[in-house]
Coordinates of C-alpha atoms in Angstrom, one line a residue:
X1 CA 0.3 -0.1 0.7
X2 CA 2.4 2.2 0.9
X3 CA 5.2 4.3 0.1
X4 CA 12.9 3.4 1.1
X5 CA 15.2 5.5 -1.0
X6 CA 15.4 9.0 -0.8
X7 CA 12.9 11.1 -0.8
X8 CA 13.8 12.5 -4.0
X9 CA 14.2 9.5 -6.1
X10 CA 11.5 6.9 -5.2
X11 CA 10.5 4.6 -8.1
X12 CA 6.6 4.4 -9.4
X13 CA 5.3 1.1 -9.1
X14 CA 3.0 -1.2 -10.9
X15 CA 0.7 -2.9 -8.7
X16 CA -2.6 -5.8 -9.4
X17 CA -5.0 -5.1 -6.9
X18 CA -8.7 -5.2 -5.6
X19 CA -10.0 -2.1 -5.1
X20 CA -13.3 -2.3 -6.4
X21 CA -14.8 -5.4 -4.6
X22 CA -12.3 -3.5 -0.8
X23 CA -14.3 0.0 -1.4
X24 CA -17.4 -1.9 -1.9
X25 CA -17.1 -3.2 1.5
X26 CA -16.6 0.4 3.3
X27 CA -19.0 2.8 1.3
X28 CA -20.9 2.4 5.6
X29 CA -20.0 5.8 6.1
X30 CA -21.8 9.5 7.9
X31 CA -19.7 12.6 7.2
X32 CA -16.4 11.0 6.3
X33 CA -16.3 8.6 8.9
X34 CA -16.3 4.8 8.5
X35 CA -19.2 3.8 10.6
X36 CA -18.5 0.2 9.5
X37 CA -14.2 0.0 11.2
X38 CA -16.4 2.6 14.3
X39 CA -18.1 -0.4 14.9
X40 CA -15.4 -3.1 15.0
X41 CA -13.1 -0.9 17.1
X42 CA -16.6 -2.4 20.0
X43 CA -15.8 -5.7 18.7
X44 CA -14.1 -7.8 21.3
X45 CA -12.7 -11.1 18.6
X46 CA -12.3 -13.8 20.7
X47 CA -8.7 -14.9 20.2
X48 CA -8.5 -17.6 23.3
X49 CA -7.5 -20.2 20.4
X50 CA -4.8 -18.8 19.4
X51 CA -3.1 -18.4 23.4
X52 CA 0.4 -19.7 22.3
X53 CA 3.7 -20.5 25.2
X54 CA 6.7 -18.3 24.8
X55 CA 8.9 -18.2 23.0
X56 CA 6.7 -16.7 20.1
X57 CA 8.0 -17.0 16.4
X58 CA 6.2 -13.5 14.4
X59 CA 6.1 -13.4 10.4
X60 CA 6.2 -10.1 9.3
X61 CA 5.1 -9.4 5.4
X62 CA 5.6 -5.3 5.6
X63 CA 5.6 -3.8 1.7
X64 CA 9.0 -4.0 1.5
X65 CA 12.4 -1.0 2.0
X66 CA 10.8 0.5 -0.7
X67 CA 11.1 4.0 0.3
X68 CA 11.1 6.3 3.6
X69 CA 8.1 4.7 4.7
X70 CA 8.2 1.1 4.6
X71 CA 11.5 0.9 5.8
X72 CA 9.9 3.2 9.0
X73 CA 7.8 -0.1 9.0
X74 CA 9.9 -2.7 9.3
X75 CA 13.1 -0.6 11.3
X76 CA 9.6 -0.1 14.4
X77 CA 8.5 -3.9 14.5
X78 CA 12.1 -4.9 14.1
X79 CA 13.0 -3.2 17.0
X80 CA 9.8 -3.4 18.6
X81 CA 10.0 -7.3 18.2
X82 CA 14.0 -7.2 19.6
X83 CA 12.5 -5.9 23.2
X84 CA 9.9 -8.4 23.9
X85 CA 11.6 -11.8 25.7
X86 CA 8.6 -13.5 24.2
X87 CA 9.3 -12.9 20.8
X88 CA 12.5 -15.9 20.1
X89 CA 12.1 -15.3 16.3
X90 CA 11.3 -12.4 13.5
X91 CA 10.8 -13.7 10.2
X92 CA 10.8 -11.0 8.0
X93 CA 9.8 -11.9 4.6
X94 CA 10.6 -9.8 2.3
X95 CA 7.6 -8.5 -0.7
X96 CA 9.5 -5.1 -1.7
X97 CA 5.9 -4.0 -3.2
X98 CA 4.6 -7.0 -5.4
X99 CA 0.6 -8.0 -5.0
X100 CA 1.8 -11.5 -6.6
X101 CA 4.6 -12.1 -4.4
X102 CA 3.1 -10.9 -1.2
X103 CA 0.0 -14.0 -2.5
X104 CA 3.0 -16.5 -2.6
X105 CA 4.9 -15.6 0.7
X106 CA 1.8 -15.8 2.4
X107 CA 1.3 -19.6 1.6
X108 CA 4.3 -21.0 2.7
X109 CA 4.3 -18.7 5.5
X110 CA 1.7 -20.7 6.0
X111 CA 3.2 -23.4 6.0
X112 CA 5.6 -22.9 8.1
X113 CA 3.0 -22.7 11.0
X114 CA 4.7 -19.4 13.2
X115 CA 2.4 -18.4 16.2
X116 CA 1.4 -14.9 14.5
X117 CA 2.0 -13.9 11.0
X118 CA 1.9 -9.5 10.4
X119 CA 0.8 -8.9 7.1
X120 CA 0.8 -5.4 5.5
X121 CA -2.1 -6.2 2.5
X122 CA -0.6 -4.7 -0.5
X123 CA -4.6 -5.7 -1.9
X124 CA -7.6 -6.3 0.2
X125 CA -8.7 -7.9 -2.8
X126 CA -6.0 -11.2 -4.1
X127 CA -4.8 -11.4 0.5
X128 CA -8.0 -11.8 1.7
X129 CA -8.5 -15.7 0.2
X130 CA -4.4 -16.6 1.9
X131 CA -5.9 -15.1 5.3
X132 CA -8.4 -16.8 5.5
X133 CA -6.5 -20.1 5.0
X134 CA -3.9 -18.8 7.7
X135 CA -6.1 -18.3 9.9
X136 CA -8.5 -21.7 9.3
X137 CA -4.9 -23.1 10.3
X138 CA -4.7 -22.1 13.2
X139 CA -3.1 -19.0 12.5
X140 CA -3.5 -15.8 14.1
X141 CA -3.3 -12.7 11.3
X142 CA -3.4 -9.2 12.7
X143 CA -3.4 -6.9 9.2
X144 CA -1.3 -2.8 9.0
X145 CA -2.2 0.0 7.2
X146 CA -4.8 -1.6 5.3
X147 CA -8.1 -3.8 5.5
X148 CA -8.7 -7.5 4.0
X149 CA -11.5 -8.1 1.7
X150 CA -14.1 -10.0 3.5
X151 CA -12.8 -9.5 7.3
X152 CA -11.2 -13.2 7.3
X153 CA -8.2 -11.8 9.9
X154 CA -8.7 -11.8 13.7
X155 CA -6.9 -7.7 13.8
X156 CA -7.1 -4.8 11.8
X157 CA -5.1 -1.7 13.5
X158 CA -5.4 0.9 11.2
X159 CA -6.1 4.6 11.8
X160 CA -9.4 5.5 9.2
X161 CA -8.2 5.8 5.1
X162 CA -11.6 7.4 4.3
X163 CA -11.4 10.0 7.1
X164 CA -7.7 10.7 6.8
X165 CA -9.2 12.1 3.4
X166 CA -12.1 13.5 3.8
X167 CA -11.1 16.3 6.8
X168 CA -7.7 16.7 5.3
X169 CA -9.1 18.1 1.7
X170 CA -12.8 18.8 3.7
X171 CA -10.2 21.6 5.9
X172 CA -8.5 22.6 2.2
X173 CA -11.6 23.7 0.9
X174 CA -11.9 26.0 3.9
X175 CA -9.3 27.5 3.4
X176 CA -9.9 28.4 0.3
X177 CA -13.1 29.7 1.1
X178 CA -15.3 27.1 -0.5
X179 CA -13.7 28.9 -3.8
X180 CA -11.3 27.9 -6.5
X181 CA -9.1 25.6 -8.9
X182 CA -8.4 22.8 -7.1
X183 CA -5.8 19.9 -8.5
X184 CA -5.1 16.5 -7.2
X185 CA -2.1 14.2 -6.6
X186 CA -3.3 10.8 -5.2
X187 CA -0.4 7.7 -5.0
X188 CA -0.5 4.4 -7.1
X189 CA -2.8 3.4 -10.0
X190 CA -5.9 1.1 -8.4
X191 CA -4.3 0.3 -4.5
X192 CA -6.4 1.1 -1.9
X193 CA -5.5 4.7 0.1
X194 CA -4.5 5.4 -3.1
X195 CA -8.3 5.3 -3.9
X196 CA -9.6 5.4 -0.9
X197 CA -7.8 8.9 -0.4
X198 CA -9.1 10.0 -3.5
X199 CA -13.1 8.2 -3.7
X200 CA -12.5 10.2 0.3
X201 CA -11.2 14.0 -1.4
X202 CA -13.8 14.4 -4.5
X203 CA -17.0 13.5 -2.0
X204 CA -15.8 17.1 0.0
X205 CA -14.4 18.7 -3.2
X206 CA -18.2 17.3 -4.9
X207 CA -20.4 19.6 -2.0
X208 CA -18.7 23.4 -2.8
X209 CA -20.3 23.8 -5.9
X210 CA -17.2 27.1 -6.8
X211 CA -14.7 24.3 -6.7
X212 CA -13.8 23.3 -9.4
X213 CA -10.0 19.8 -9.7
X214 CA -8.9 21.1 -12.6
X215 CA -6.2 18.1 -12.3
X216 CA -6.3 14.5 -11.1
X217 CA -2.6 11.8 -11.9
X218 CA -1.3 9.7 -10.3
X219 CA 1.8 10.7 -8.8
X220 CA 2.6 6.2 -7.7
X221 CA 4.0 8.5 -4.4
X222 CA 7.4 9.2 -5.3
X223 CA 8.7 12.6 -5.5
X224 CA 10.3 13.4 -8.5
X225 CA 6.9 11.3 -10.6
X226 CA 4.7 13.3 -8.3
X227 CA 6.6 17.4 -10.1
X228 CA 6.5 16.2 -13.5
X229 CA 2.9 15.3 -13.2
X230 CA 2.2 19.1 -11.4
X231 CA 4.7 21.1 -13.7
X232 CA 2.3 19.3 -16.5
X233 CA -1.2 20.7 -14.1
X234 CA 0.7 24.8 -13.6
X235 CA 1.5 24.4 -17.7
X236 CA -1.8 23.9 -17.8
X237 CA -3.7 26.5 -15.3
X238 CA -2.9 30.2 -14.5
X239 CA -4.5 29.3 -11.7
X240 CA -4.2 26.7 -8.3
X241 CA -5.6 27.7 -5.4
X242 CA -5.0 24.3 -4.1
X243 CA -3.7 20.9 -4.0
X244 CA -4.9 17.5 -2.6
X245 CA -2.1 15.0 -2.1
X246 CA -3.2 11.7 -0.9
X247 CA 0.8 10.8 0.4
X248 CA 2.8 13.3 1.5
X249 CA 5.2 12.4 -1.2
X250 CA 2.8 14.5 -3.5
X251 CA 2.6 17.6 -1.4
X252 CA 6.6 17.9 -1.9
X253 CA 6.1 17.0 -5.5
X254 CA 3.4 19.8 -5.7
X255 CA 5.9 22.7 -4.2
X256 CA 9.2 22.5 -5.4
X257 CA 7.0 22.2 -9.0
X258 CA 5.7 25.1 -7.9
X259 CA 8.2 26.2 -6.6
X260 CA 10.0 26.3 -9.5
X261 CA 8.0 27.9 -11.3
X262 CA 7.9 31.0 -9.5
X263 CA 4.5 30.1 -8.9
X264 CA 2.8 30.8 -5.5
X265 CA 2.4 28.4 -3.2
X266 CA -1.5 27.2 -3.2
X267 CA -3.2 25.9 0.3
X268 CA -2.1 21.9 0.3
X269 CA -3.7 19.1 1.8
X270 CA -2.4 15.7 2.2
X271 CA -2.2 12.1 4.1
X272 CA 0.3 10.4 5.3
X273 CA 2.8 13.3 6.3
X274 CA 7.2 12.4 6.1
X275 CA 8.9 14.9 7.8
X276 CA 10.3 16.2 4.6
X277 CA 6.8 17.5 3.7
X278 CA 7.4 19.3 7.8
X279 CA 10.6 20.6 6.5
X280 CA 9.4 22.2 3.4
X281 CA 5.9 23.0 4.3
X282 CA 7.7 25.6 7.5
X283 CA 10.4 25.9 5.2
X284 CA 8.1 28.1 2.5
X285 CA 5.5 29.1 5.1
X286 CA 3.3 26.9 3.3
X287 CA -0.9 26.4 4.5
X288 CA -1.7 23.0 5.5
X289 CA -3.4 19.8 7.0
X290 CA -1.5 16.9 7.3
X291 CA -4.0 13.4 8.3
X292 CA -1.8 10.7 9.8
X293 CA -1.2 7.5 8.8
X294 CA 2.3 7.4 10.7
X295 CA 4.4 4.3 10.0
X296 CA 5.7 3.9 13.0
X297 CA 2.6 3.7 15.1
X298 CA 1.6 1.3 12.6
X299 CA 4.2 -0.6 13.3
X300 CA 3.5 -0.5 16.5
X301 CA 0.3 -1.2 17.3
X302 CA 0.5 -3.7 15.3
X303 CA 3.2 -5.7 16.9
X304 CA 1.2 -5.2 20.4
X305 CA -2.0 -5.9 19.3
X306 CA -0.1 -9.4 18.2
X307 CA 1.1 -10.2 21.6
X308 CA -1.8 -9.7 23.2
X309 CA -3.4 -12.4 21.1
X310 CA -0.8 -14.8 22.3
X311 CA -0.7 -13.8 25.4
X312 CA -4.6 -14.1 25.9
X313 CA -6.0 -10.0 26.2
X314 CA -8.6 -8.4 24.6
X315 CA -8.3 -7.0 21.8
X316 CA -11.2 -5.3 19.4
X317 CA -11.3 -6.4 15.3
X318 CA -10.6 -2.4 14.5
X319 CA -7.5 -1.3 16.4
X320 CA -7.7 2.7 16.2
X321 CA -4.1 4.3 15.6
X322 CA -5.1 8.2 17.7
X323 CA -4.5 10.1 14.8
X324 CA -2.9 13.6 15.7
X325 CA -3.0 15.7 12.3
X326 CA -0.8 18.3 11.5
X327 CA -1.1 21.8 10.2
X328 CA 1.7 24.6 9.8
X329 CA 0.2 25.6 13.5
X330 CA 2.2 23.1 15.1
X331 CA 4.3 21.8 12.3
X332 CA 7.9 22.2 14.7
X333 CA 6.1 19.7 17.2
X334 CA 5.8 17.0 14.4
X335 CA 9.4 17.7 12.8
X336 CA 12.7 15.3 13.9
X337 CA 15.0 17.2 13.1
X338 CA 18.0 15.1 13.8
X339 CA 15.8 12.6 11.0
X340 CA 16.1 12.5 7.3
X341 CA 13.3 13.6 5.0
X342 CA 12.4 10.3 4.3
X343 CA 11.4 9.4 8.3
X344 CA 7.8 9.0 8.7
X345 CA 6.3 10.8 11.8
X346 CA 6.4 10.8 15.5
X347 CA 9.3 8.3 15.8
X348 CA 8.2 5.0 18.9
X349 CA 11.3 4.2 19.1
X350 CA 15.4 5.4 19.9
X351 CA 16.3 8.2 17.1
X352 CA 19.7 5.9 17.9
X353 CA 17.2 3.5 16.3
X354 CA 16.2 5.3 12.8
X355 CA 19.4 6.8 12.4
X356 CA 21.3 3.1 12.4
X357 CA 18.7 2.5 9.3
X358 CA 19.8 4.9 7.4
X359 CA 17.4 8.4 9.0
X360 CA 20.0 10.4 10.1
X361 CA 20.1 13.2 8.7
X362 CA 23.4 14.4 6.4

């Protein structure tokens, strides 16, 4: 779903995913809030069948360190496991943002019979059968940073993705007075988070008859690609008042494009802010609202939920990660000057852990 590598050189990705079925499953929303998820957040899971005695063998299947978000996630999970005396082995399965590889890896992991699988599903539809098979084999599966069609998982840990897109777009619309031209820089075509954020923003903009979406492109959660797309949109539109970016890579690319073109910076609405977005936004004094999907918090809550299941502690079907909204007013409180632009704020592990992983500012 999400997006290692240099913040200035994240490669565009091509994934085959099943967004349509997932979107159809998550349509019960009121004012941008996913009602079904909030109900799942109240539903206690009977995990008594999964209780095990340590040491635990845990398999972690995340998107991989293809960019800062992914590396932050992997680093946090590895650190959490290293700090828990009950973890005997953490099996990190390389996925590298490939759906077919993730499906194959899930099938092979089931054969290993770990005590727990932590999974970041790259496709809500394509991973559903594998998750169901793992659970049927007696292996609890905690999905992180996106759900799975049919909800066969033991628990799902995330923010409300739709609400993030909805509220950041709403803040943008209000900041430009409910009128003006807006462009959109989305993530990877077809990937669940990218499409959910895009759908949410379009729902908001449709409520403002004087807001016109004059261009919408996919930046692939790549800053260079997003900058290229934004540059083309700037050339085609002499007036742009706002930018919605489904992922702050898109916001960074757009900000750089506006600066290079010598155009006034617009108002931004974005999600999942990177450290580099906060730095640039503060330097250029742009007005923005950024809703979180923080990689380190995803790793922390995902790992902790899995350990609770193995220890027989109560968990809910949906574990709602607290959402802390960042704007230009509080950006300095969340920016981490010791870490580089690629890091997904906030940190969970000690800063030296992330510096050792490659996030040190040079």
